[in-house]
Short mmCIF file of C-alpha atoms in Angstrom, two decimals:
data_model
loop_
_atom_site.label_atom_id
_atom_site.label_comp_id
_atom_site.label_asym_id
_atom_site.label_seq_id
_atom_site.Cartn_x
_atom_site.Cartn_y
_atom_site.Cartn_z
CA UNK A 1 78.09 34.27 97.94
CA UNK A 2 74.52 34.04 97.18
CA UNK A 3 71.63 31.94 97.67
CA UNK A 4 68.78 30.68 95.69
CA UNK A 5 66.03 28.36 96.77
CA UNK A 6 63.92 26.44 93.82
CA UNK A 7 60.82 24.66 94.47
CA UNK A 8 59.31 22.54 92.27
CA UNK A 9 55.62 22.11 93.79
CA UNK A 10 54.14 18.70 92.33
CA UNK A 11 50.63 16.70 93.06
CA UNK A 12 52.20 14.64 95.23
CA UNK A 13 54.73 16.47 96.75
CA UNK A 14 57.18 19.16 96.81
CA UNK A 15 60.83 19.32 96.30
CA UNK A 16 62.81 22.23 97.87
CA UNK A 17 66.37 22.53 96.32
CA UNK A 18 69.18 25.40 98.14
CA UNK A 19 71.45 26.16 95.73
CA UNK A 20 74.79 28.19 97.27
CA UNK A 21 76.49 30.09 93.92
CA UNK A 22 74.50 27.67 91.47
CA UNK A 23 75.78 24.04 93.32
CA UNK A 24 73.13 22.49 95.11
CA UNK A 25 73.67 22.03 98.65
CA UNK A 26 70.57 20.72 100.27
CA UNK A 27 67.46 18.92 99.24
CA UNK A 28 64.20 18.25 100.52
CA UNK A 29 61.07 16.64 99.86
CA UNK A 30 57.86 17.22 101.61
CA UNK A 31 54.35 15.29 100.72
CA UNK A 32 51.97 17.51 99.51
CA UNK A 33 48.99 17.76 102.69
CA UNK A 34 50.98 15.91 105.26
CA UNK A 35 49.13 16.18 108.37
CA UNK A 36 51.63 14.58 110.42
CA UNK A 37 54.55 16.84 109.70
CA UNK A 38 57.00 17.17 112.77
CA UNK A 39 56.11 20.20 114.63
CA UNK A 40 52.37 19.50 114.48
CA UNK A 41 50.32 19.08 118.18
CA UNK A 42 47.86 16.64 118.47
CA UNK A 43 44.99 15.86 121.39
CA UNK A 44 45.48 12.25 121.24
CA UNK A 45 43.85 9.50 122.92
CA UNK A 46 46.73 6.88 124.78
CA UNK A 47 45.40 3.46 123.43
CA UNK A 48 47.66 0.85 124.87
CA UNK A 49 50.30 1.54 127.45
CA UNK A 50 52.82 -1.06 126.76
CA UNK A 51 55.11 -1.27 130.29
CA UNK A 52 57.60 -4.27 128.74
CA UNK A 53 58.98 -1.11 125.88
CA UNK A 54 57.85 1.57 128.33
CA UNK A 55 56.18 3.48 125.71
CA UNK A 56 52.64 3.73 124.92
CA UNK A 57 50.70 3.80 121.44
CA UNK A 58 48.43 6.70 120.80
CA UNK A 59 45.67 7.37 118.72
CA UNK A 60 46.60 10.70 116.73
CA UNK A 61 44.18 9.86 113.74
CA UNK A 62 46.88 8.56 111.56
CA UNK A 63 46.50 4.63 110.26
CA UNK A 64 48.83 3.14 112.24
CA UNK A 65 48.92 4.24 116.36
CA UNK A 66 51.89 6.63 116.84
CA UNK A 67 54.52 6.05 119.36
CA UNK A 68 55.52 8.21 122.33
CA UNK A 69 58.38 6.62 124.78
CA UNK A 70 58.57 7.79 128.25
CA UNK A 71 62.31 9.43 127.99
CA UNK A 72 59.94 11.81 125.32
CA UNK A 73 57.21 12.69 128.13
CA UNK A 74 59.31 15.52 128.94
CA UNK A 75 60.15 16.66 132.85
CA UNK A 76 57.53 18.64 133.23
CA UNK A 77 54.90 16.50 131.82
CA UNK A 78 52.82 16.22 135.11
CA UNK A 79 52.56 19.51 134.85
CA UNK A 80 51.53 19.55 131.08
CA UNK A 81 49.01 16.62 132.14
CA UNK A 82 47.86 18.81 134.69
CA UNK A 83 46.60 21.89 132.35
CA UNK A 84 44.98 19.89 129.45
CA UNK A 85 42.86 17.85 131.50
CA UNK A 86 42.06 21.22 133.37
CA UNK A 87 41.50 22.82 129.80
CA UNK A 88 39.34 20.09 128.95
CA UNK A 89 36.83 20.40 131.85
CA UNK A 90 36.97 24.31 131.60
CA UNK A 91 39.04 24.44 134.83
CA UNK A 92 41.69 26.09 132.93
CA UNK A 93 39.95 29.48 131.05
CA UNK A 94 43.04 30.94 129.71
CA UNK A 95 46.27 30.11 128.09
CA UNK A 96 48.40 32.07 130.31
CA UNK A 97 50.47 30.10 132.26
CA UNK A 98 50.60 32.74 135.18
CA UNK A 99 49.86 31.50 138.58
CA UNK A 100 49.75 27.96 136.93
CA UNK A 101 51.14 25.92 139.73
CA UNK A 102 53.69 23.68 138.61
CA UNK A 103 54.04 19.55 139.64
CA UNK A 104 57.31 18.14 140.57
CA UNK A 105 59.35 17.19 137.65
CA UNK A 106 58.95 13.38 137.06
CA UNK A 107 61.35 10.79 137.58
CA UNK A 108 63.63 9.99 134.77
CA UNK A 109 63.93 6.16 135.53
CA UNK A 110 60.42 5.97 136.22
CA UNK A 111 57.42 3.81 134.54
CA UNK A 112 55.12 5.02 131.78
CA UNK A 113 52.24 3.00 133.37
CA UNK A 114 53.00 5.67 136.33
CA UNK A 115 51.72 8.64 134.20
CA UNK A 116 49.56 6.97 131.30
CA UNK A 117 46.34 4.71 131.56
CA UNK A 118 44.26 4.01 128.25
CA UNK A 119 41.64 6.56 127.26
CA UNK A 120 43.66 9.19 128.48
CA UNK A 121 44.02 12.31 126.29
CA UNK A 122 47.26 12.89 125.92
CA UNK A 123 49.34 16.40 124.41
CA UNK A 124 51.79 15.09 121.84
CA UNK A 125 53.85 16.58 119.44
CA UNK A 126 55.30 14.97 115.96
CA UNK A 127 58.69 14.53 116.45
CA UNK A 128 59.10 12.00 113.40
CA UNK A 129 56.73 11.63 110.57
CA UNK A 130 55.63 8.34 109.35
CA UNK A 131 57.07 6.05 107.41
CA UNK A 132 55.94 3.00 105.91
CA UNK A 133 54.29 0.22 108.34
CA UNK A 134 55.32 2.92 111.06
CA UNK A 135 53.10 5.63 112.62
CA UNK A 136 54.58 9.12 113.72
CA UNK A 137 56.71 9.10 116.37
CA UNK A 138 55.51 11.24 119.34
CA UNK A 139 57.06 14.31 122.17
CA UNK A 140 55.22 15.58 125.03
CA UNK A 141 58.06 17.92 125.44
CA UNK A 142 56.24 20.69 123.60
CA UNK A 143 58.16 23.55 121.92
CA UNK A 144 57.25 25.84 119.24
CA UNK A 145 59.67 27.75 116.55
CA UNK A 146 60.07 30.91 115.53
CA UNK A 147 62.24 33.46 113.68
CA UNK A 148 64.58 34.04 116.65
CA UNK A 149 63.48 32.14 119.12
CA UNK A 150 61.97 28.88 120.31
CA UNK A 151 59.44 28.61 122.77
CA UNK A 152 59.38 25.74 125.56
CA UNK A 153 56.17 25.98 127.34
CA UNK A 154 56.28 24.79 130.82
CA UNK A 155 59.79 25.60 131.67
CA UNK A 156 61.68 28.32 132.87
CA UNK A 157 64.71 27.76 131.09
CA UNK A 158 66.37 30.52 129.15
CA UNK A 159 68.99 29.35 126.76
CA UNK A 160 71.06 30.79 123.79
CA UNK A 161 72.57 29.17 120.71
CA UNK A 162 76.22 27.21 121.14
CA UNK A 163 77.34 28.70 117.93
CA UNK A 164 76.80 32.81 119.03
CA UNK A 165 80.60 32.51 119.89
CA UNK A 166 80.44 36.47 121.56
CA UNK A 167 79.74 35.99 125.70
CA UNK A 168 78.68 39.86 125.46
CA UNK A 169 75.79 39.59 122.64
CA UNK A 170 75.01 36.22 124.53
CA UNK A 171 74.36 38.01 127.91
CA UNK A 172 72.65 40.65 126.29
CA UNK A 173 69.64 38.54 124.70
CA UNK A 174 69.85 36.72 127.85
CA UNK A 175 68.71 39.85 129.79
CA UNK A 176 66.53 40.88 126.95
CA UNK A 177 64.82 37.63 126.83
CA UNK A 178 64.52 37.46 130.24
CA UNK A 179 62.44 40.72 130.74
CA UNK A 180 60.35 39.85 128.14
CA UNK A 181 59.80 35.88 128.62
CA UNK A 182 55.92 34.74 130.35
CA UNK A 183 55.79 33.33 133.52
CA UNK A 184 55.87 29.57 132.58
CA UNK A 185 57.80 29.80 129.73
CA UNK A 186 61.10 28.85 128.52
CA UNK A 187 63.06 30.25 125.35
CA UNK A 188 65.81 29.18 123.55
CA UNK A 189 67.65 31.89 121.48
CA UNK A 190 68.23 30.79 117.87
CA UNK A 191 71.68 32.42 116.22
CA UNK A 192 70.09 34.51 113.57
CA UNK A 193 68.88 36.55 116.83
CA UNK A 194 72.51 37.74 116.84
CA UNK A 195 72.21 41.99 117.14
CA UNK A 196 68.60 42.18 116.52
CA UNK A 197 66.73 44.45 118.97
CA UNK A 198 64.32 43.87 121.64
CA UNK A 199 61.51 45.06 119.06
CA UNK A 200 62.23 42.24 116.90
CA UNK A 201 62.48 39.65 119.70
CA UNK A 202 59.17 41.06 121.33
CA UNK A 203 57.54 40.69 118.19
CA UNK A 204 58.66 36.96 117.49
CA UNK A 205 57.86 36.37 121.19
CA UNK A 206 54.24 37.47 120.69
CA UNK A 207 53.70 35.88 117.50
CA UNK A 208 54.76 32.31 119.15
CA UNK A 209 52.54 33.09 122.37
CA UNK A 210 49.77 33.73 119.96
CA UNK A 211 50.24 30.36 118.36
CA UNK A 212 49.89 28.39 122.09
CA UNK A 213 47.02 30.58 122.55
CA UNK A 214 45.54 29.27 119.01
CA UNK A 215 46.50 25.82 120.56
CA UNK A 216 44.76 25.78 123.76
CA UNK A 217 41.45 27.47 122.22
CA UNK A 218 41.74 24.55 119.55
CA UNK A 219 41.61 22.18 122.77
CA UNK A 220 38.86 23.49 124.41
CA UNK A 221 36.72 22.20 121.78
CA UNK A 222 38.63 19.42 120.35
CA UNK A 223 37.58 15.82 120.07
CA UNK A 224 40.38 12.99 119.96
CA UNK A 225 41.54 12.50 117.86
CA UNK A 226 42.35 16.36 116.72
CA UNK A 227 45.30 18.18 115.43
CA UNK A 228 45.24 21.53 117.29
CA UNK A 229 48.29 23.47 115.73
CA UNK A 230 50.07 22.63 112.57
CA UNK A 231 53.53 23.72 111.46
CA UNK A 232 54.16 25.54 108.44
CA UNK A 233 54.57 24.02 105.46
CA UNK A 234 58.88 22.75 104.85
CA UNK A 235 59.39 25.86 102.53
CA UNK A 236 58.30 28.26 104.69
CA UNK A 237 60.32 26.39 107.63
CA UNK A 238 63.05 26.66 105.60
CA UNK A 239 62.63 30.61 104.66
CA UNK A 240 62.15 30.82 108.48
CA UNK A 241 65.34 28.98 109.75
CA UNK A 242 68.20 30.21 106.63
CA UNK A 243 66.76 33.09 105.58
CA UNK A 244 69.57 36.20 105.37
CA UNK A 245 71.23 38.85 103.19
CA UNK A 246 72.82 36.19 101.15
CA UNK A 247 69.24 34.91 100.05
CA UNK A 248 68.79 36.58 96.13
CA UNK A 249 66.25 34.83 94.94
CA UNK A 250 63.24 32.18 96.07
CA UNK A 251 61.95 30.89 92.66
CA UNK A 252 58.48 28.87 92.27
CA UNK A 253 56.53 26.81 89.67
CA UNK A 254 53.08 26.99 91.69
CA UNK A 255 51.17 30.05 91.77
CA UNK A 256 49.86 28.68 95.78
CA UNK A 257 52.93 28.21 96.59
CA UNK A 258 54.08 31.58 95.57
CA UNK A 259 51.50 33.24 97.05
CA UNK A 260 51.85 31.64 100.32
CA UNK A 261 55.81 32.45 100.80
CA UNK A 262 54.79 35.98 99.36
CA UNK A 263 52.79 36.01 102.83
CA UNK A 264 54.91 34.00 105.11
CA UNK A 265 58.46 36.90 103.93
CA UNK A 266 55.92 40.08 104.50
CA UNK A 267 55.42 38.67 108.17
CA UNK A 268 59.42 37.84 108.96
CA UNK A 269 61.20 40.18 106.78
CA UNK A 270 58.87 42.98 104.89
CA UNK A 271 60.14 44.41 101.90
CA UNK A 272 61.68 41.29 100.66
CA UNK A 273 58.65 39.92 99.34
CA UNK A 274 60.05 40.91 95.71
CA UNK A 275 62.64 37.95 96.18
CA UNK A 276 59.92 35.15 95.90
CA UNK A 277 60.09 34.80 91.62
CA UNK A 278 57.07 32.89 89.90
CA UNK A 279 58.21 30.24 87.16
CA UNK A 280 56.32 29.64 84.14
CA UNK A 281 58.51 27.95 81.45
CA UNK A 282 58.03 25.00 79.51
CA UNK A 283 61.33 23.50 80.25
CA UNK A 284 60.95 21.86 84.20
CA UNK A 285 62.01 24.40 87.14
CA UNK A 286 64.68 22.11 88.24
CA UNK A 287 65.82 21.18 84.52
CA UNK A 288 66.26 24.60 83.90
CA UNK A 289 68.45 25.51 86.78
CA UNK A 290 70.48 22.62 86.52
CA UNK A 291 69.73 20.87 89.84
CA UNK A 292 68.37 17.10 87.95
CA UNK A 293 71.66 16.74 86.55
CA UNK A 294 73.66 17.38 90.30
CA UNK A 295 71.26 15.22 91.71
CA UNK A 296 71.74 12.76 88.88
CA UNK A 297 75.53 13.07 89.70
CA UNK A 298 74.96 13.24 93.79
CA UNK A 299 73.41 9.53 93.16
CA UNK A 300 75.41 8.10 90.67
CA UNK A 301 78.22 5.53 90.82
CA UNK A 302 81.03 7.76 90.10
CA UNK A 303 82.18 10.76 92.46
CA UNK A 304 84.42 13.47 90.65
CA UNK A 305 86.76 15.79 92.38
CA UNK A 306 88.21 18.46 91.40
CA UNK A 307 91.80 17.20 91.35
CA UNK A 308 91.38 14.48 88.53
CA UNK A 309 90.80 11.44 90.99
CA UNK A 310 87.38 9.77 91.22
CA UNK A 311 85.43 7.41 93.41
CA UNK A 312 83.48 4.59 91.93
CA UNK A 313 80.72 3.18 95.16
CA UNK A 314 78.91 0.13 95.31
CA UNK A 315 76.72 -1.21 97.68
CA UNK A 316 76.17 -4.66 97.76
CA UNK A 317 73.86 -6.55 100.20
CA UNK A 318 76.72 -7.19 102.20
CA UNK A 319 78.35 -3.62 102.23
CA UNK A 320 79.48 -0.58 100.46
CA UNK A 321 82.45 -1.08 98.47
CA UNK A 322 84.62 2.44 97.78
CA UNK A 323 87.44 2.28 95.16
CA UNK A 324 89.55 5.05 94.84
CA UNK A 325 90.83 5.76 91.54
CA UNK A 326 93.57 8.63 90.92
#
């Protein structure tokens, strides 16, 4: 089997196709300098607490308020409420978490007026961009991804992947992990972490403690709104999370683009750099590879299968109408 991502970089936006032997199996779109992509951290500013939805708008600098409902504060949000407003009056003068003491875990039936007030700055994550009349949608239940490895800060929770199936590799990044992990953090083992060796983990680890640290100097400084980390762009997500031997080739029609994924592989995986293929043709990336006319077919009425039969689908105001013809 092998693997081939094509990425047609427009103005506007760009489209990221994963093609498994030649048929396209996943595609995404990404706006071209979103600022609100999920993953990014914001210093917001609460701006209404609304107790009748339990949720409170917040001022993240986008045109419409964002939402954050209280099941998204997170358990350990005293605790995160705790060290920004610390960071913000200098209190707190690293980003270590050692020593940090810890608030009770709050109440999952409680109020939001019990933890928010208007004018409060407020820790939030982008858990779902924006779309139309909506604003983002918003997590204080921080956590930042890596390679093999995501990192929960506040939490002591070490936990691996459902689908590593082996209860011997499991215990062993467990212990790994768990002589490795900072005080105040928690990790959650991703399953391409399968086998790899406590250099590798160490080095994701520090990479994604490097990024809080990035975070809380942004915050020292920052003025609400602010973003204070961003996530990488969808592309290089997507290198991040799929990337493996059955990758062959990554190919581009934006010299940027190229150049950044060129970066982002020499960090994760060096020496496959020569994967990442620039595109120069007349004839459109995704024309060329075939992908407009799957997608054409994805989206059309009829549905072919390989036994003869077909599907004809509708969709009416009322419903979706499936006929089956064989």
């Amino acid at each position: 089997m092998s693997v081939d991502v094509i990425i047609n970089s427009k103005s506007s936006e760009d489209v990221i196709a994963l093609l498994e032997d030649k048929q396209l199996i996943e595609l995404h779109k990404e706006k071209s300098n979103n600022n609100f992509s999920v993953g990014d951290i914001y210093l917001g500013r609460i701006k209404k607490v609304m107790p009748g939805l339990n949720a409170a708008f917040v001022d993240v600098g986008y045109t419409k308020d964002a939402f954050l409902h209280y099941l998204d504060l997170g358990p350990n949000f005293a605790s995160l409420n705790n060290y920004v407003q610390n960071v913000i009056s200098n209190k707190q003068q690293t980003s270590s978490l050692n020593g940090f003491k810890f608030e009770e875990e709050i109440n999952k039936d409680g109020k939001i007026a019990e933890q928010l007030t208007s004018n409060q700055f407020a820790l939030v994550q982008i858990a779902k961009e924006p779309i139309s009349t909506k604003g983002p949608r918003l997590s204080s239940e921080l956590s930042l991804a890596g390679r093999y490895m995501v990192l929960v800060p506040f939490s002591n929770r070490i936990s691996v992947s459902q689908k590593i199936r082996n209860h011997e590799e499991k215990d062993r990044l467990k212990r790994l992990i768990k002589s490795i992990r900072p005080e105040g953090f928690g990790v959650i083992v991703r399953t391409v972490a399968v086998n790899k060796k406590v250099a590798d983990l160490h080095a994701d680890l520090s990479e994604l403690m490097e990024k809080w640290d990035q975070c809380f100097q942004q915050m020292r400084s920052a003025k609400p709104p602010k973003r204070v980390l961003g996530e990488i762009s969808r592309s290089s997500a997507m290198l991040r999370d799929l990337l493996n031997k059955d990758f062959n080739h990554i190919y581009v029609d934006n010299a940027e683009t190229k150049k950044e994924l060129v970066n982002y592989i020499s960090s994760i995986a060096p020496g496959k750099e020569k994967m990442v293929k620039g595109y120069r043709r007349d004839t459109p990336i995704f024309e060329h590879f075939g992908i407009e006319k799957q997608i054409k077919s994805l989206f059309g009425r009829n549905v072919t299968m390989k036994s003869g039969a077909y599907l004809v689908i509708e969709h009416t105001e009322a419903l979706h109408v499936i006929d089956v013809n064989s």
